[in-house]
Coordinates of C-alpha atoms in Angstrom, one line a residue:
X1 CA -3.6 53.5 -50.4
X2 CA -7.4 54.3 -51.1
X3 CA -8.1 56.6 -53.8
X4 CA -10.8 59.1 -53.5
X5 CA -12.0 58.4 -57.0
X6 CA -12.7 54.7 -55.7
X7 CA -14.7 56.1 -52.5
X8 CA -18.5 56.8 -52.6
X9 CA -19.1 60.4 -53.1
X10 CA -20.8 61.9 -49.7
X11 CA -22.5 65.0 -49.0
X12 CA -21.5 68.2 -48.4
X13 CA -20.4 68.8 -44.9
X14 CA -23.4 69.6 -42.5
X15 CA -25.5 67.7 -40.6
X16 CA -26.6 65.2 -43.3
X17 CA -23.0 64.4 -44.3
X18 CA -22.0 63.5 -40.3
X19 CA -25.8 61.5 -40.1
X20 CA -24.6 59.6 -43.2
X21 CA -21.3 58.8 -41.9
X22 CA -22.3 57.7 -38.5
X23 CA -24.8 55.9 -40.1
X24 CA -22.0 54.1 -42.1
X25 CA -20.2 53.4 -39.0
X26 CA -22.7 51.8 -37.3
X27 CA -23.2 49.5 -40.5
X28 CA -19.5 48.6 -41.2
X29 CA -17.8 45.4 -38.9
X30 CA -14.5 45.4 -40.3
X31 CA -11.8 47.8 -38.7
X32 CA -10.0 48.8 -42.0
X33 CA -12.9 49.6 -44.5
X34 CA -14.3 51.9 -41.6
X35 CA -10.9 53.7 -41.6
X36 CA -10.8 53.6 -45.3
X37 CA -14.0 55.3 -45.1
X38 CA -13.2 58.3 -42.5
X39 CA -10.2 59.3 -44.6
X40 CA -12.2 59.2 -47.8
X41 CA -14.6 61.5 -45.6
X42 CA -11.8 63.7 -44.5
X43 CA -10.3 64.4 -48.0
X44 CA -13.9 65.5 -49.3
X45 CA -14.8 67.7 -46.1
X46 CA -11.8 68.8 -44.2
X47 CA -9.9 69.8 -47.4
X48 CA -6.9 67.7 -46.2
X49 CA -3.8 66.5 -48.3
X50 CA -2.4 63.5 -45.7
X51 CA -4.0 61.2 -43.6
X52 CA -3.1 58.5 -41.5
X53 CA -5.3 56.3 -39.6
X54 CA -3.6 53.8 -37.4
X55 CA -5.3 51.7 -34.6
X56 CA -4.2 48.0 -33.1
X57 CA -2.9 45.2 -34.6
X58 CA -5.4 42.4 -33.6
X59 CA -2.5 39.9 -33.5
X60 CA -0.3 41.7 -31.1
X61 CA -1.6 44.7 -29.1
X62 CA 1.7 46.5 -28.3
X63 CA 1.6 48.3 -31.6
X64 CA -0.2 50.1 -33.7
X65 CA -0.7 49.5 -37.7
X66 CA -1.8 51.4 -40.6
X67 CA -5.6 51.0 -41.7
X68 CA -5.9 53.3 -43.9
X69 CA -4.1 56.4 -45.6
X70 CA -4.3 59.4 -48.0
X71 CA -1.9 61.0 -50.2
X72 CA 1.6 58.9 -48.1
X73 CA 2.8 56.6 -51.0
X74 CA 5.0 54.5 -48.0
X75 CA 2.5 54.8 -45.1
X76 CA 1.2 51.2 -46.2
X77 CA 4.3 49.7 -43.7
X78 CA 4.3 52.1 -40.5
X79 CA 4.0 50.2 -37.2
X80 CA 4.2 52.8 -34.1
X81 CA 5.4 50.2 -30.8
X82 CA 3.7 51.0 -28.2
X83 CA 6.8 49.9 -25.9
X84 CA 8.4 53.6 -25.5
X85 CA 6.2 56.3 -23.1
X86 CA 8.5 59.0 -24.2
X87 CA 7.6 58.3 -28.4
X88 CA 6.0 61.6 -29.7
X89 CA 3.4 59.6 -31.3
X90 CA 2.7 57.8 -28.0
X91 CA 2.8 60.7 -25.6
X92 CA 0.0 62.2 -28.4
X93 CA -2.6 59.4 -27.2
X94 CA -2.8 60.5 -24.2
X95 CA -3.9 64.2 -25.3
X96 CA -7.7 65.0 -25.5
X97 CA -6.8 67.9 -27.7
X98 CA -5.4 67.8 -31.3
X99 CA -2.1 68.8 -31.5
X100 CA 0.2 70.3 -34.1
X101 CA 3.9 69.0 -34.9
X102 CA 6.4 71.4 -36.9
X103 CA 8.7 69.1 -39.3
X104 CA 11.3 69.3 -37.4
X105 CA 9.3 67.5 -34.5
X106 CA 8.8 64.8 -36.2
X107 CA 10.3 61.0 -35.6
X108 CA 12.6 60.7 -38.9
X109 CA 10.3 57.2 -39.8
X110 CA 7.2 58.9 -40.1
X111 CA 6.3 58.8 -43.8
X112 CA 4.7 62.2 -44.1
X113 CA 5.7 65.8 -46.1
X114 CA 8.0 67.9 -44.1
X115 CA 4.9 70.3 -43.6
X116 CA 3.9 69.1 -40.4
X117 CA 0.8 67.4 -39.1
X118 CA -2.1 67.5 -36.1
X119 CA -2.8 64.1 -34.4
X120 CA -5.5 63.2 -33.0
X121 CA -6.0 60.5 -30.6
X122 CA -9.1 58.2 -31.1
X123 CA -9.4 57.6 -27.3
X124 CA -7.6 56.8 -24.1
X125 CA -7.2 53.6 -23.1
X126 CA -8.8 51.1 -20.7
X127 CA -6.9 49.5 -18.1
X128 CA -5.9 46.6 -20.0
X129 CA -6.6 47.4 -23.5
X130 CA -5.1 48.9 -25.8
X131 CA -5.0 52.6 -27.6
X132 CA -8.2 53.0 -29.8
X133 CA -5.9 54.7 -32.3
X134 CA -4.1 57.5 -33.6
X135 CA -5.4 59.9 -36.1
X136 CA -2.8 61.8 -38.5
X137 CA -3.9 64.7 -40.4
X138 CA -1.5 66.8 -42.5
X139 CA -2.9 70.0 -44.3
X140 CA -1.1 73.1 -46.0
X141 CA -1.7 75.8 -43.2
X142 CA -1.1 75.0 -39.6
X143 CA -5.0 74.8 -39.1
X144 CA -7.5 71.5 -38.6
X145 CA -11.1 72.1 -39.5
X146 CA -13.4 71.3 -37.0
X147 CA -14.7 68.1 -38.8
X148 CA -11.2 66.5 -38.2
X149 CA -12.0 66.6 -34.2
X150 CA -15.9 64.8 -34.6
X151 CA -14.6 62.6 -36.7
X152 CA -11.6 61.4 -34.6
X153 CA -14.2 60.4 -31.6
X154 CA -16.7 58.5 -33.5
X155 CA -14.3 56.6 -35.4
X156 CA -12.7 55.8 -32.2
X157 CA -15.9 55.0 -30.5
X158 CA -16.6 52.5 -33.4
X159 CA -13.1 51.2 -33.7
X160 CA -13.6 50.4 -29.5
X161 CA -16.7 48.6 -30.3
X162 CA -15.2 46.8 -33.1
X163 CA -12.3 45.6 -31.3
X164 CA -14.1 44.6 -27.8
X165 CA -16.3 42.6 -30.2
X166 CA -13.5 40.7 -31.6
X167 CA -11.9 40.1 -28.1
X168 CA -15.4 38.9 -27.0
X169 CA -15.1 37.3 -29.8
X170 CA -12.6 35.5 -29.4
X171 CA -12.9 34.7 -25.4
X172 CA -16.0 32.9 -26.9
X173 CA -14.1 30.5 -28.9
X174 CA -11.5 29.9 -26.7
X175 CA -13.6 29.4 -24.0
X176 CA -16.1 26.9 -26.4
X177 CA -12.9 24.8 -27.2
X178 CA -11.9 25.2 -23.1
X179 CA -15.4 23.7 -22.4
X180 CA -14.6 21.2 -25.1
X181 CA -11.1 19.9 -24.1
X182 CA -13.1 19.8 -20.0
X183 CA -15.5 17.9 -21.3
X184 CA -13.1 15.2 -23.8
X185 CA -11.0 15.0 -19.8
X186 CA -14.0 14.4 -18.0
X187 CA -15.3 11.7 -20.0
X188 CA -11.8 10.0 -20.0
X189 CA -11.5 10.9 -16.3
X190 CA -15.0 8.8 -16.1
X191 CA -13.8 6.0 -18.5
X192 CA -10.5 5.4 -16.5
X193 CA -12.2 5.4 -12.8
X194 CA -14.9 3.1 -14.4
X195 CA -12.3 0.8 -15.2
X196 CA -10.0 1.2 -12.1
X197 CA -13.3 0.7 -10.2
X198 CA -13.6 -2.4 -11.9
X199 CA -9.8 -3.9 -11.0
X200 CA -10.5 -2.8 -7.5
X201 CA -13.5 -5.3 -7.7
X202 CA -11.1 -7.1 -9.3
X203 CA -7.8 -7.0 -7.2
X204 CA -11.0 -7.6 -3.6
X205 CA -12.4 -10.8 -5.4
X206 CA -8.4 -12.1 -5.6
X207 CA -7.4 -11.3 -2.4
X208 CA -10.7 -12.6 -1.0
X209 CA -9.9 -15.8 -2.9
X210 CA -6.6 -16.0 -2.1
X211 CA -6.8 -15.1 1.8
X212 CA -10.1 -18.3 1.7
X213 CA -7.3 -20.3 -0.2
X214 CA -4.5 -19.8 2.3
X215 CA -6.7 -20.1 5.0
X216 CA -8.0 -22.9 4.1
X217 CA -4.9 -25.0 3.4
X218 CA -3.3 -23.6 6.8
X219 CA -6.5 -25.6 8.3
X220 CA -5.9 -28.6 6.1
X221 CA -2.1 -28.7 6.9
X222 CA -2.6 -28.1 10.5
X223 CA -4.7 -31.0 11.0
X224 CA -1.9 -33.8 10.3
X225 CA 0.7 -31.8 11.7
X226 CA -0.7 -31.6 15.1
X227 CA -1.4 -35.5 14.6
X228 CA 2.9 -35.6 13.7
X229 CA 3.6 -33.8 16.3
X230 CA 1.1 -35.6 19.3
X231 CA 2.9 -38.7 18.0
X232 CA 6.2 -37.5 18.5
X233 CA 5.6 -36.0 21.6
X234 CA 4.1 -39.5 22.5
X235 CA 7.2 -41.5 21.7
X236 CA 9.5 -39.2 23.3
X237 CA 7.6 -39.8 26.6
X238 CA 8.0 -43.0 26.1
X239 CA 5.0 -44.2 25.6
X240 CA 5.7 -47.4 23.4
X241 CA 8.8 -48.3 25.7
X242 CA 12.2 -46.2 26.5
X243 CA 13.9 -44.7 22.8
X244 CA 17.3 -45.6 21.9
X245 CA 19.4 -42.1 21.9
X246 CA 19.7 -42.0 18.4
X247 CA 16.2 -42.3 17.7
X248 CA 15.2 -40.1 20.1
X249 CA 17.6 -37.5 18.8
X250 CA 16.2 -38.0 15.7
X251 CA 12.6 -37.5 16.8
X252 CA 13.8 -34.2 18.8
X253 CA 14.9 -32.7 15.4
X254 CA 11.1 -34.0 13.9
X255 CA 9.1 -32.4 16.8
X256 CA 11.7 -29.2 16.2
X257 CA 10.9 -28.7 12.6
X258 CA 7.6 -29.9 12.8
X259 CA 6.8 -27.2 15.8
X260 CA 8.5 -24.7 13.4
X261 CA 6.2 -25.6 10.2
X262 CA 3.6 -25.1 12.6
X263 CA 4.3 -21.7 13.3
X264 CA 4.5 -20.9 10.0
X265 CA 1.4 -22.1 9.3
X266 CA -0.2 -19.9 11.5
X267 CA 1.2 -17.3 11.0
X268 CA 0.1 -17.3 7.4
X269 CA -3.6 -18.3 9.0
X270 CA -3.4 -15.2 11.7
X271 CA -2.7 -12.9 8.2
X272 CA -5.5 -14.0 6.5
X273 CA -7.9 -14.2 9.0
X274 CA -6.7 -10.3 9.6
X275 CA -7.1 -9.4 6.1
X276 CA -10.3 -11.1 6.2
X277 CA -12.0 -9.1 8.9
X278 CA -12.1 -12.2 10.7
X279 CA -9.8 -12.0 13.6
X280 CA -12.1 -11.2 16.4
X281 CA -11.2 -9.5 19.6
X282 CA -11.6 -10.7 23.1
X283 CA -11.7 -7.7 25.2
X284 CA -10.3 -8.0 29.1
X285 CA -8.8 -6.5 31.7
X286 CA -5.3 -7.8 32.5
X287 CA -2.0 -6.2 33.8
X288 CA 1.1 -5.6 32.1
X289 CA 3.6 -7.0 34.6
X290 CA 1.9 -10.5 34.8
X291 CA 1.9 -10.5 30.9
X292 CA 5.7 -9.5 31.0
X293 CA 6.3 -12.7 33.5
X294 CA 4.3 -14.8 31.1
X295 CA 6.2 -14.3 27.8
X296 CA 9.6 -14.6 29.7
X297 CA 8.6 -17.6 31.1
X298 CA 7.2 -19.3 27.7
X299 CA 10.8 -17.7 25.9
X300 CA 13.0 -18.9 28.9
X301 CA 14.7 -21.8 26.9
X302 CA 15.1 -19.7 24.1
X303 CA 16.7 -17.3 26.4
X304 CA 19.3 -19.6 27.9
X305 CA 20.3 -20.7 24.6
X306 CA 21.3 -17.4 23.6
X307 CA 23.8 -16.8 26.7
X308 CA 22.1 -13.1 26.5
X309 CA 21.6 -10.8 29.7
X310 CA 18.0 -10.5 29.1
X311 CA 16.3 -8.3 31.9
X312 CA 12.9 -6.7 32.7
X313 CA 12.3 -3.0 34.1
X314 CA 8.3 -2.8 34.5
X315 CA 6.6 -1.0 37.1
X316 CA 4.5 -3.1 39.0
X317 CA 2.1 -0.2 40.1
X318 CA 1.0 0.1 36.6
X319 CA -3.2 0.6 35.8
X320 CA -4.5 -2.5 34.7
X321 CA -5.9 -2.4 30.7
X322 CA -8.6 -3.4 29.1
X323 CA -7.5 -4.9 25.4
X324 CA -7.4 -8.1 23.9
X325 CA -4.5 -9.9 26.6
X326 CA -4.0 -12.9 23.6
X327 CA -2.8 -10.6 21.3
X328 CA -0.9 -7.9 23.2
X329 CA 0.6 -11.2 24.6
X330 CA 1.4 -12.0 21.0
X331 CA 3.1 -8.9 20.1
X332 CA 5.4 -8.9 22.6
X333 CA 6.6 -12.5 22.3
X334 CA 7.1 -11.8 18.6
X335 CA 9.1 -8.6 19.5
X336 CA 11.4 -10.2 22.2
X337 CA 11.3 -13.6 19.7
X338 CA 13.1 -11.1 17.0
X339 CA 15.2 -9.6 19.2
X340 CA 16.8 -13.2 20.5
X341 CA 17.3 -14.0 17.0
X342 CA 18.9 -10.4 15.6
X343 CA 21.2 -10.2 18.5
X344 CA 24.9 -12.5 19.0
X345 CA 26.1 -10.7 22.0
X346 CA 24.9 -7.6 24.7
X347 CA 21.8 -7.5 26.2
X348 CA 18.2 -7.4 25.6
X349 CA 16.0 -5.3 27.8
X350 CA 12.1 -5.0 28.1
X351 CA 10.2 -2.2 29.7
X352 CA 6.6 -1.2 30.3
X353 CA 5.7 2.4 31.3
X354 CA 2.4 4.5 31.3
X355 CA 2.0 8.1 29.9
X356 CA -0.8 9.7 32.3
X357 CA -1.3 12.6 30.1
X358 CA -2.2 10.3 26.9
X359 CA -3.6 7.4 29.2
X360 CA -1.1 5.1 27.0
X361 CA 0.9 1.9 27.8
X362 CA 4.2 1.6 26.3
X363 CA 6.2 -1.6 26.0
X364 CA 9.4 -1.9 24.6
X365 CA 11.8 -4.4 24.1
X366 CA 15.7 -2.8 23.2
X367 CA 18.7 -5.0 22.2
X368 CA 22.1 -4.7 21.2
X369 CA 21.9 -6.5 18.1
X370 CA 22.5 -5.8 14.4
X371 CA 20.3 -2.6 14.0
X372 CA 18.5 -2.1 11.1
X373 CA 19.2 0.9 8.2
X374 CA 17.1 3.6 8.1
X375 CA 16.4 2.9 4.5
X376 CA 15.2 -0.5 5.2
X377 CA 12.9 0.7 8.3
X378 CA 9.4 0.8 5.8
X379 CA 10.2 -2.6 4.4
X380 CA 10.2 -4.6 7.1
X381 CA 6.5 -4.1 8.4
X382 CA 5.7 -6.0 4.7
X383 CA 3.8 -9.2 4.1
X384 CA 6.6 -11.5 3.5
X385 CA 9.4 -8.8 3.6
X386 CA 12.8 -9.0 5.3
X387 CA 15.9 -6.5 5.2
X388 CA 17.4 -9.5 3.5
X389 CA 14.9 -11.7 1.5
X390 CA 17.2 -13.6 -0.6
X391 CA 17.7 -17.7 -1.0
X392 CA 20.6 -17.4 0.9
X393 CA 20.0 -15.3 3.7
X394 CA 21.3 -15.9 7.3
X395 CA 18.1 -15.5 9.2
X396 CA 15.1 -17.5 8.9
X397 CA 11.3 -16.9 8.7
X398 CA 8.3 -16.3 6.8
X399 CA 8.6 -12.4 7.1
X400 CA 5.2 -12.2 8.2
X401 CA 5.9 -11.8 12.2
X402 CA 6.3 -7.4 11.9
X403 CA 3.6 -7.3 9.8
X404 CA 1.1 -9.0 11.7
X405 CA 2.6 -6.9 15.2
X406 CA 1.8 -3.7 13.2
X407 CA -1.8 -5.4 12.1
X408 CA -2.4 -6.7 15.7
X409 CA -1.7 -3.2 17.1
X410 CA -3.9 -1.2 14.7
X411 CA -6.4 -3.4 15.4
X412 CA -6.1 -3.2 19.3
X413 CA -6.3 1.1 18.7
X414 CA -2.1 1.0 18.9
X415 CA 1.0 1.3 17.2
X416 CA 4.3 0.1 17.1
X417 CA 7.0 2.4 16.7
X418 CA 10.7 1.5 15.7
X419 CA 14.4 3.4 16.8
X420 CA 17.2 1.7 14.9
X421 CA 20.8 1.7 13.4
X422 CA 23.0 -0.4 11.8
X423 CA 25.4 -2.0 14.4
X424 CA 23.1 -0.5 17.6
X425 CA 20.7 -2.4 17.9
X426 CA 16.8 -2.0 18.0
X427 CA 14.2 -1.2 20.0
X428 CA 10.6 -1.5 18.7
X429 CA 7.7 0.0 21.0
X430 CA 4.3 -1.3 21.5
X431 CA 1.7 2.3 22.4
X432 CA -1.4 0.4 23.9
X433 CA -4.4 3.0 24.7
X434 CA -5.3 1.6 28.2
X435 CA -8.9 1.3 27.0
X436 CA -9.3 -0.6 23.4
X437 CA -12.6 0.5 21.6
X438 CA -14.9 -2.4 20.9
X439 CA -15.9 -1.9 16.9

């Protein structure tokens, strides 16, 4: 509590003594010695006996805190929450007029004389702010001298400033230390695409190497092969004289395997060259059903083997297209070549349709086989990925045959879609736009 023997003497009330206090005001920056001020003021001019300045607590702005005070010994404690409308101390900020409460008005927590007091209100709020402040005056007759009422508004004009300077204040240091913790992520944004931009450099220069490595042994192994295999194809013709059967069983199983390596082999070649860029196209127009006799044909021993009803439904009125015929060609043997190896028993079917409204071929070959699960759908259009890729799985292959369909199609401006479950079989579609775009 300020004691008026501590306070600057002012002049007497009158025009001087309000110029001296505004002047005061507009000199003091700090909430509570300007309230400490205006009550020392009061006492000397508006012959009061109780005061109670209380404005917003800077820390949380749903209450109101005492700043200053005058003849309350407990008044250093009050906090009036701003939570409940229907507060008599509340309802008073609202009022443009100073108002007087008898005693028995009074909430039993205020700490003033039981001979009543005016409040004045120290301005109504802006949206989103918070009161000005409350001004409580108590006095020993039921009357508030005019000085009360000016002081009230510039004190609440100041205490406004005050506190939208703070806030600015403050939205200046938190917005400094925002621009601060943008710029500290921005930096480390740039540091970490710097260096992923350097392993993507990275990652291209080892896949480069490693496609020109691949593709480069495919070539080297290819060479010899094809000289195994012309040898063994020579001997079995009997070139050098007729073959015993063992031997020629046994050079049978060589040309097998041999042909087998060799397909591997280029498969790996035809991914690499892909991944490359280097896998040209040889644009033509062909028709589908010729194509469908072709690949039958070239899988007809396969197909006798297999003791499968295998069966074609292609229209043979269907528009001729202009792709790459090698590689269409290519997709659909590898497709059927799947489907003779995934299915035991049933039927394989392929069929070739065209979709006017899209101007798209579609050629699919369905079976009854194994099926695939829908949660191993994804993983079987991956380099080197089967639904089973361990040691001891029952089917063979590199794992490269789906992946280079799907690669084949994008390239010819296609797709290949796939409809499957376990236990009813496949059907994987090739959707060929009947013109491919040269790029």
């Amino acid at each position: 509590m300020p004691s008026t023997a501590a306070l600057p003497s002012l002049p007497a009330p009158g025009p001087e003594a309000r110029l001296a206090f505004a002047e005061l005001l507009l000199g003091c920056d700090d909430a509570k010695t300007c309230a400490e001020a205006a009550v020392a003021w009061l006492v000397h001019h508006a012959h009061v006996d109780q005061v109670l300045c209380l404005a917003p607590d800077e820390s949380d702005s749903h209450c109101l805190v005492t700043l200053a005070s005058y003849g309350l010994p407990c008044a250093g404690n009050f906090v009036l929450a701003l939570h409940d409308p229907k507060h008599p101390l509340v309802e008073a900020l609202q009022w443009t007029e100073p108002r007087w409460f008898h005693p028995g008005q009074l909430p039993p927590e205020l700490p003033l004389a039981g001979t009543g007091l005016f409040t004045l209100s120290l301005g109504r709020a802006a949206p989103g702010s918070p009161a000005p402040g409350l001004l409580l005056v108590g006095a020993p007759v039921p009357e508030l001298s005019p000085q009360a009422s000016w002081l009230a508004g510039h004190l609440g004009m100041h205490l406004t400033r005050l506190y939208k300077g703070h806030q600015l204040a403050r939205l200046e240091e938190a917005s400094s230390e925002l621009a601060a913790r943008v710029n500290a992520a921005t930096e480390e944004l740039a540091t970490q695409n710097e260096l992923l931009r350097r392993q993507a450099i990275q990652l291209e220069q080892a896949s480069a190497a490693k496609s020109q490595f691949l593709a480069n042994m495919s070539h080297e192994l290819r060479t010899p092969l094809n000289a195994i295999l012309g040898y063994t194809n020579m001997l079995l013709q009997g070139v050098n004289g007729e073959l015993p059967a063992p031997q020629r069983r046994s050079l049978t199983r060589i040309d097998s395997n041999g042909r087998h390596l060799l397909e591997i082999i280029n498969e790996i070649l035809d991914i690499t060259r892909i991944e490359a860029g280097r896998m040209p196209l040889h644009l033509s127009e062909f028709r589908i059903p010729e194509l469908v006799q072709e690949v039958m044909a070239e899988l007809d021993p396969i197909i006798a083997r297999s003791k499968l009803v295998v069966s074609t439904s292609v229209d043979p009125n269907l528009p001729p297209v202009n792709s790459d015929r090698q590689k269409v060609k290519q997709i659909v043997v590898n497709l059927l070549s799947n489907a003779l190896k995934f299915t035991h028993e049933g039927s394989i079917k392929v069929l070739a349709s065209y979709e006017v409204a899209t101007a798209t071929l579609h050629i699919a070959v369905a079976d009854t086989g194994i099926g695939i699960d829908p949660g191993h759908q994804e993983k079987i259009w991956e380099d080197f990925q089967q639904v089973d890729s361990s040691p001891t799985r029952a089917y063979g292959g590199t794992g490269l045959g789906l992946s280079i369909c799907r690669r084949l199609a994008a390239m010819l401006d296609g797709r290949i879609s796939l409809k499957s479950a376990v236990g009813q079989g496949s059907t994987f579609t090739l959707h060929l736009p009947r013109r491919t775009r040269r790029t």
